[in-house]
Amino acid sequence: MKFIHISDVHIGAKPDSHYSWGVMREKEILSAFNGIIDICNEDGIDLLLISGDLFHKQPLIRELKEVNYSFEKLIGTQVVLIAGNHDYIGARSNYIGFEWCRQVQMLIEEDMDSIYLEDINTEVYGFSYHKRDITKPLYNKVRPGCEERINILLAHGGDEKNIPIDKKAVGNNGFDYVALGHIHKPELFGSRMAYAGSLEPLDKNETGPRGYIKGEIVKEEENSHIHINFIPHSVREYIKAELTVDPGFTNGALIDMAKDKIKEYGEQNIFIFQINGFRDEDISFQKEDIYNLGNVIEVMDDTVPDYDFETLYRENQDNIIGLYIKGIQEHCQKGNDRDIIGKKALYYGLEALLGAKVR
């Protein structure tokens, strides 16, 4: 039985809406989902598992109809899905009473339920959220009912507010595969449990590749063999890149370095740049020039000036600046120069004192 596991698609979300590339992000999320439908057809996938938050919020009827139209294109793939904490089934949810196409079955109840797919000898267990927060560990003691079947658990949660999950306990409960959702970072726990993560990254904190889990289960009497892989699928990634400078760097050199990083990782991606190192004390980097290079969402300047301490001390040994420089030198002589945060604080303090002196 060949399957694809996706979660946290968040159709309807509008990441980076205040940025020039934000107009495309909402469309790219839907495009990524439709790409999964194409892959299912191309690769002869038997089962598409969706472990919650297909939608960013409780879906509109028109949104359900659009997604259902995509599901209708599936040739030989069956779909089983649950609602998560974002698209939970409230009292007026449009999930209630919605007629899915023949390929789709939804575990819509708020108590544990299952669906048996006879033609692929697979039983899928799970339930949907009927409120945003569920704090009880509802998955830890769930066990499949028939060992001869391929048994899969759809589970959405993993933190304090959203069904805490004891992964060791759930992993030992007899399921052939546990399809996890809610955590947006993909993570595999051996070959029988995984977070698929979000199909597309949804904010700047979701760095790294995003995509889906592809797997195959072979059931032989009471034993099963499973192989799973994470497959990158997103149009874009959030890339956190460091720009390390030295006192010889100018603004132009810094901009060229940022351009090279963008070219290296791909212009379609979205960048968070962190500038590190020591700069010439007369240089002040212009972050706006880096923002103008493309899809740059954040620039952090953590550089410190490369001061000539000896000259500064001679000129200020009889005032607070001289005392402060002496403190910096003593800090470094004690071997504390490895304490990056402390050292930066000292440099920033000196910069403030020098600025006050100028004023």
C-alpha positions as a printed Julia matrix, in Angstrom:
359×3 Matrix{Float64}:
   0.0     0.0     0.0
   1.55    3.28   -1.16
   0.61    6.45    0.69
   1.31   10.14    0.94
   0.95   11.95    4.25
   0.41   15.73    4.35
  -0.67   18.08    7.12
  -1.01   21.76    8.01
  -1.66   22.92    4.45
  -3.49   26.0     5.82
  -5.42   26.82    2.65
  -6.59   30.42    2.99
  -3.55   31.64    4.93
  -1.85   34.8     3.65
   1.81   34.72    4.73
   3.89   37.9     4.34
   0.84   39.83    3.16
   2.62   43.17    3.74
   5.48   42.32    1.37
   5.71   42.49   -2.42
   5.88   38.7    -2.77
   2.98   38.21   -0.33
   0.41   38.44   -3.14
   1.67   35.1    -4.45
   1.95   33.25   -1.18
  -1.76   32.47   -0.72
  -1.91   31.13   -4.28
   1.26   29.08   -3.78
  -0.29   27.26   -0.8
  -3.22   26.13   -2.94
  -0.86   25.32   -5.81
   1.26   23.13   -3.5
  -1.86   21.22   -2.46
  -2.92   20.7    -6.08
   0.59   19.5    -6.81
   0.06   16.69   -4.3
  -3.05   15.62   -6.23
  -0.95   15.4    -9.4
   1.75   13.38   -7.64
  -0.84   10.93   -6.3
  -2.02   10.27   -9.87
   1.45   10.11  -11.37
   2.87    7.75   -8.72
  -0.14    5.48   -8.3
  -0.68    6.39   -4.64
  -3.32    4.3    -2.86
  -4.01    6.57    0.11
  -3.65   10.29    0.85
  -3.59   11.03    4.59
  -4.31   14.56    5.83
  -3.65   14.94    9.55
  -5.42   18.22   10.29
  -5.44   21.91    9.39
  -6.12   21.47    5.71
  -7.61   24.97    6.03
  -6.21   27.94    7.94
  -9.57   28.52    9.64
 -13.05   27.02    9.56
 -13.57   26.73    5.8
 -16.11   28.58    3.69
 -18.44   26.52    1.49
 -16.71   27.82   -1.64
 -13.33   26.74   -0.23
 -14.64   23.24    0.46
 -16.05   23.02   -3.05
 -12.75   24.07   -4.62
 -10.79   21.49   -2.62
 -13.4    18.83   -3.35
 -13.04   19.57   -7.06
  -9.32   18.86   -6.73
 -10.03   15.59   -4.92
 -12.35   14.54   -7.76
  -9.3    14.47  -10.04
  -7.78   11.58   -8.1
  -7.74    8.45  -10.23
  -6.92    5.62   -7.84
  -6.24    7.4    -4.56
  -8.5     7.4    -1.54
  -8.37   10.27    0.98
  -8.85   10.23    4.73
  -8.67   13.49    6.66
  -9.36   15.04   10.05
  -9.93   18.63   11.19
  -7.23   20.2    13.34
  -7.15   23.07   15.81
  -7.28   25.75   13.09
 -10.12   24.31   11.0
 -11.9    22.68   13.96
 -15.55   21.73   13.65
 -17.5    24.39   15.51
 -21.28   24.46   15.87
 -21.7    26.21   12.51
 -18.83   24.54   10.7
 -19.35   23.98    6.98
 -17.69   20.58    7.4
 -20.95   19.42    8.97
 -23.14   17.87    6.27
 -20.73   18.62    3.44
 -20.87   15.94    0.75
 -17.38   14.95   -0.25
 -16.68   13.19   -3.54
 -16.44    9.4    -3.53
 -12.64    9.49   -3.06
 -12.82   11.27    0.31
 -13.77   10.15    3.79
 -13.52   12.37    6.84
 -13.22   11.23   10.44
 -15.55   13.99   11.56
 -16.5    12.84   15.07
 -14.83   14.25   18.19
 -14.32   10.76   19.66
 -11.94    8.16   18.29
 -13.35    6.49   15.2
 -12.02    4.49   12.25
 -12.62    3.85    8.58
 -11.85    0.52    6.93
 -10.74    0.67    3.28
 -11.32   -2.89    2.19
  -9.67   -2.79   -1.23
  -6.3    -1.85    0.34
  -6.92   -3.73    3.63
  -6.27   -0.54    5.58
  -8.01    0.85    8.64
  -7.43    4.52    9.49
  -8.12    5.73   13.04
  -8.59    9.29   14.23
 -10.99   12.07   15.21
 -11.48   15.75   14.44
 -11.08   18.73   16.72
 -14.41   20.24   17.76
 -12.76   23.11   19.67
  -9.5    24.97   19.3
  -7.69   23.7    22.39
  -7.63   20.13   23.7
  -5.3    19.57   26.65
  -5.88   15.86   27.36
  -3.45   13.25   25.92
  -6.1    11.42   23.9
  -3.81    9.35   21.66
  -1.52    7.66   24.17
  -3.72    4.58   24.82
  -5.33    4.12   21.41
  -4.79    0.68   19.9
  -5.9    -0.85   16.58
  -8.58   -3.51   16.61
  -7.42   -5.93   13.9
  -3.76   -6.88   13.53
  -4.29   -8.45   10.1
  -5.04   -5.05    8.62
  -2.71   -2.18    7.85
  -3.48    0.13   10.76
  -2.84    3.87   10.58
  -3.46    6.57   13.18
  -4.16   10.15   12.12
  -3.14   12.4    15.02
  -3.05   16.19   15.36
  -1.24   17.69   18.33
   1.93   17.43   20.33
   2.03   20.42   22.68
   0.37   21.46   25.94
  -2.7    23.1    24.37
  -3.15   20.65   21.51
  -3.3    17.04   22.68
   0.07   16.25   24.29
   1.53   13.12   22.7
   3.8    10.57   24.36
   5.52    9.47   21.16
   7.1     6.42   22.74
   3.74    5.19   24.04
   1.91    5.86   20.77
   4.74    4.29   18.79
   4.37    1.08   20.77
   0.58    0.81   20.42
   0.61   -1.44   17.36
   0.0     0.97   14.49
   1.85    0.38   11.25
   2.13    4.15   10.78
   1.25    7.23   12.85
   0.6    10.3    10.67
   1.19   13.34   12.86
   0.06   16.92   12.27
   0.14   20.32   14.02
   3.93   20.81   14.25
   4.99   22.57   11.05
   8.56   21.28   11.01
   8.86   17.85    9.34
  10.31   15.17   11.6
  10.56   11.4    11.3
  10.54    9.18   14.39
  11.94    5.95   13.01
   9.93    4.52   10.1
   6.48    4.3    11.74
   5.74    7.84   12.91
   6.28   11.28   11.4
   5.26   14.89   11.33
   4.79   15.77    7.69
   5.1    19.47    8.51
   3.48   22.22    6.48
   3.44   21.97    2.68
   4.58   25.6     2.39
   6.35   27.55    5.16
   3.95   30.01    6.75
   6.2    32.52    8.51
   9.85   33.52    8.88
  10.37   31.15   11.82
   9.67   28.13    9.59
  13.12   27.91    8.05
  14.26   24.9     6.07
  12.5    22.63    3.56
   8.78   21.87    3.7
   6.91   19.09    1.92
   5.28   15.7     2.51
   5.91   12.13    3.61
   5.82    9.37    1.02
   5.69    5.78    2.2
   4.94    2.17    1.4
   3.65   -0.54    3.73
   3.82   -4.26    2.99
   1.71   -6.44    5.32
   2.7   -10.09    5.7
   0.45  -11.95    8.14
   1.07  -10.22   11.5
   4.25   -8.44   10.39
   4.5    -5.26    8.37
   7.39   -3.62    6.59
   7.33    0.12    6.07
   9.58    2.6     4.33
   9.03    6.35    4.49
  10.79    9.42    3.07
  10.36   13.15    3.47
  10.02   14.83    0.07
  10.61   18.61   -0.25
   7.74   20.22   -2.14
   7.46   23.92   -1.3
   7.84   26.68   -3.86
   9.84   28.77   -1.4
  11.85   28.4     1.78
  12.7    30.87    4.49
  16.49   30.99    4.53
  18.43   32.35    7.5
  21.86   33.34    6.2
  24.82   34.83    8.05
  26.89   37.65    6.55
  30.21   37.71    8.41
  32.2    40.9     7.95
  35.6    42.24    9.02
  36.86   45.83    9.45
  37.73   45.99    5.74
  34.09   45.64    4.65
  32.24   48.53    3.07
  28.51   48.79    2.38
  29.16   47.76   -1.2
  31.06   44.64   -0.14
  28.25   43.68    2.25
  25.63   44.1    -0.47
  27.65   41.94   -2.87
  27.89   39.22   -0.23
  24.12   39.31    0.28
  23.59   39.11   -3.5
  25.8    36.01   -3.63
  23.78   34.36   -0.83
  20.53   35.04   -2.66
  21.96   33.58   -5.85
  23.35   30.55   -3.99
  20.08   29.62   -2.24
  17.66   30.72   -4.97
  16.0    34.04   -5.72
  12.52   32.58   -5.11
  13.31   32.03   -1.44
  12.72   34.48    1.4
  15.74   35.63    3.38
  16.56   36.56    6.95
  20.06   38.03    7.03
  22.17   38.26   10.17
  25.27   40.45    9.9
  28.05   39.34   12.27
  31.65   40.29   12.96
  33.68   43.47   13.5
  33.21   46.53   11.3
  35.25   49.66   10.83
  34.22   52.11   13.53
  33.47   54.73   10.84
  31.15   52.38    8.91
  27.42   52.11    9.56
  25.82   49.46    7.38
  22.69   50.52    5.5
  20.23   47.67    6.04
  17.7    49.21    3.65
  20.04   48.47    0.73
  19.84   44.76    1.59
  16.04   44.83    1.88
  15.93   46.18   -1.66
  17.78   43.17   -3.1
  14.7    40.93   -3.34
  12.66   38.74   -0.98
  14.32   39.92    2.23
  12.04   39.87    5.25
  14.51   40.75    8.01
  18.05   42.11    8.39
  19.73   41.97   11.81
  22.96   43.9    12.33
  24.87   42.27   15.19
  28.26   43.74   14.24
  30.4    45.7    16.68
  32.91   48.46   15.88
  36.57   47.53   15.7
  37.8    50.19   18.11
  41.46   51.23   18.55
  41.33   50.7    22.29
  44.87   51.9    23.01
  44.31   55.29   21.37
  40.86   55.69   22.91
  42.22   54.83   26.36
  45.08   57.36   26.1
  42.58   60.04   25.11
  40.04   59.17   27.82
  41.96   57.59   30.73
  40.77   60.31   33.1
  37.03   59.88   32.41
  34.29   57.25   32.37
  35.19   56.14   28.84
  38.7    55.25   30.0
  37.31   53.29   32.94
  34.94   51.46   30.64
  37.73   50.54   28.19
  39.77   49.21   31.1
  36.8    47.04   32.05
  36.57   45.65   28.52
  40.28   44.78   28.49
  40.05   43.06   31.86
  37.01   41.11   30.65
  38.93   39.84   27.61
  42.12   39.07   29.57
  40.13   36.74   31.83
  39.29   34.59   28.83
  35.74   35.85   28.67
  36.08   36.88   25.04
  34.3    33.63   24.18
  31.25   35.04   25.93
  29.86   36.61   22.76
  26.8    38.19   24.37
  28.82   39.75   27.18
  31.47   41.04   24.81
  28.88   42.59   22.5
  27.25   44.29   25.48
  30.58   45.87   26.39
  31.12   47.09   22.84
  27.59   48.49   22.61
  28.14   50.28   25.92
  31.32   51.89   24.64
  29.54   52.93   21.45
  26.83   54.62   23.53
  29.4    56.43   25.68
  31.3    57.68   22.64
  28.03   58.83   21.06
  27.14   60.75   24.23
  30.58   62.39   24.23
  30.11   63.57   20.64
  26.74   65.12   21.47
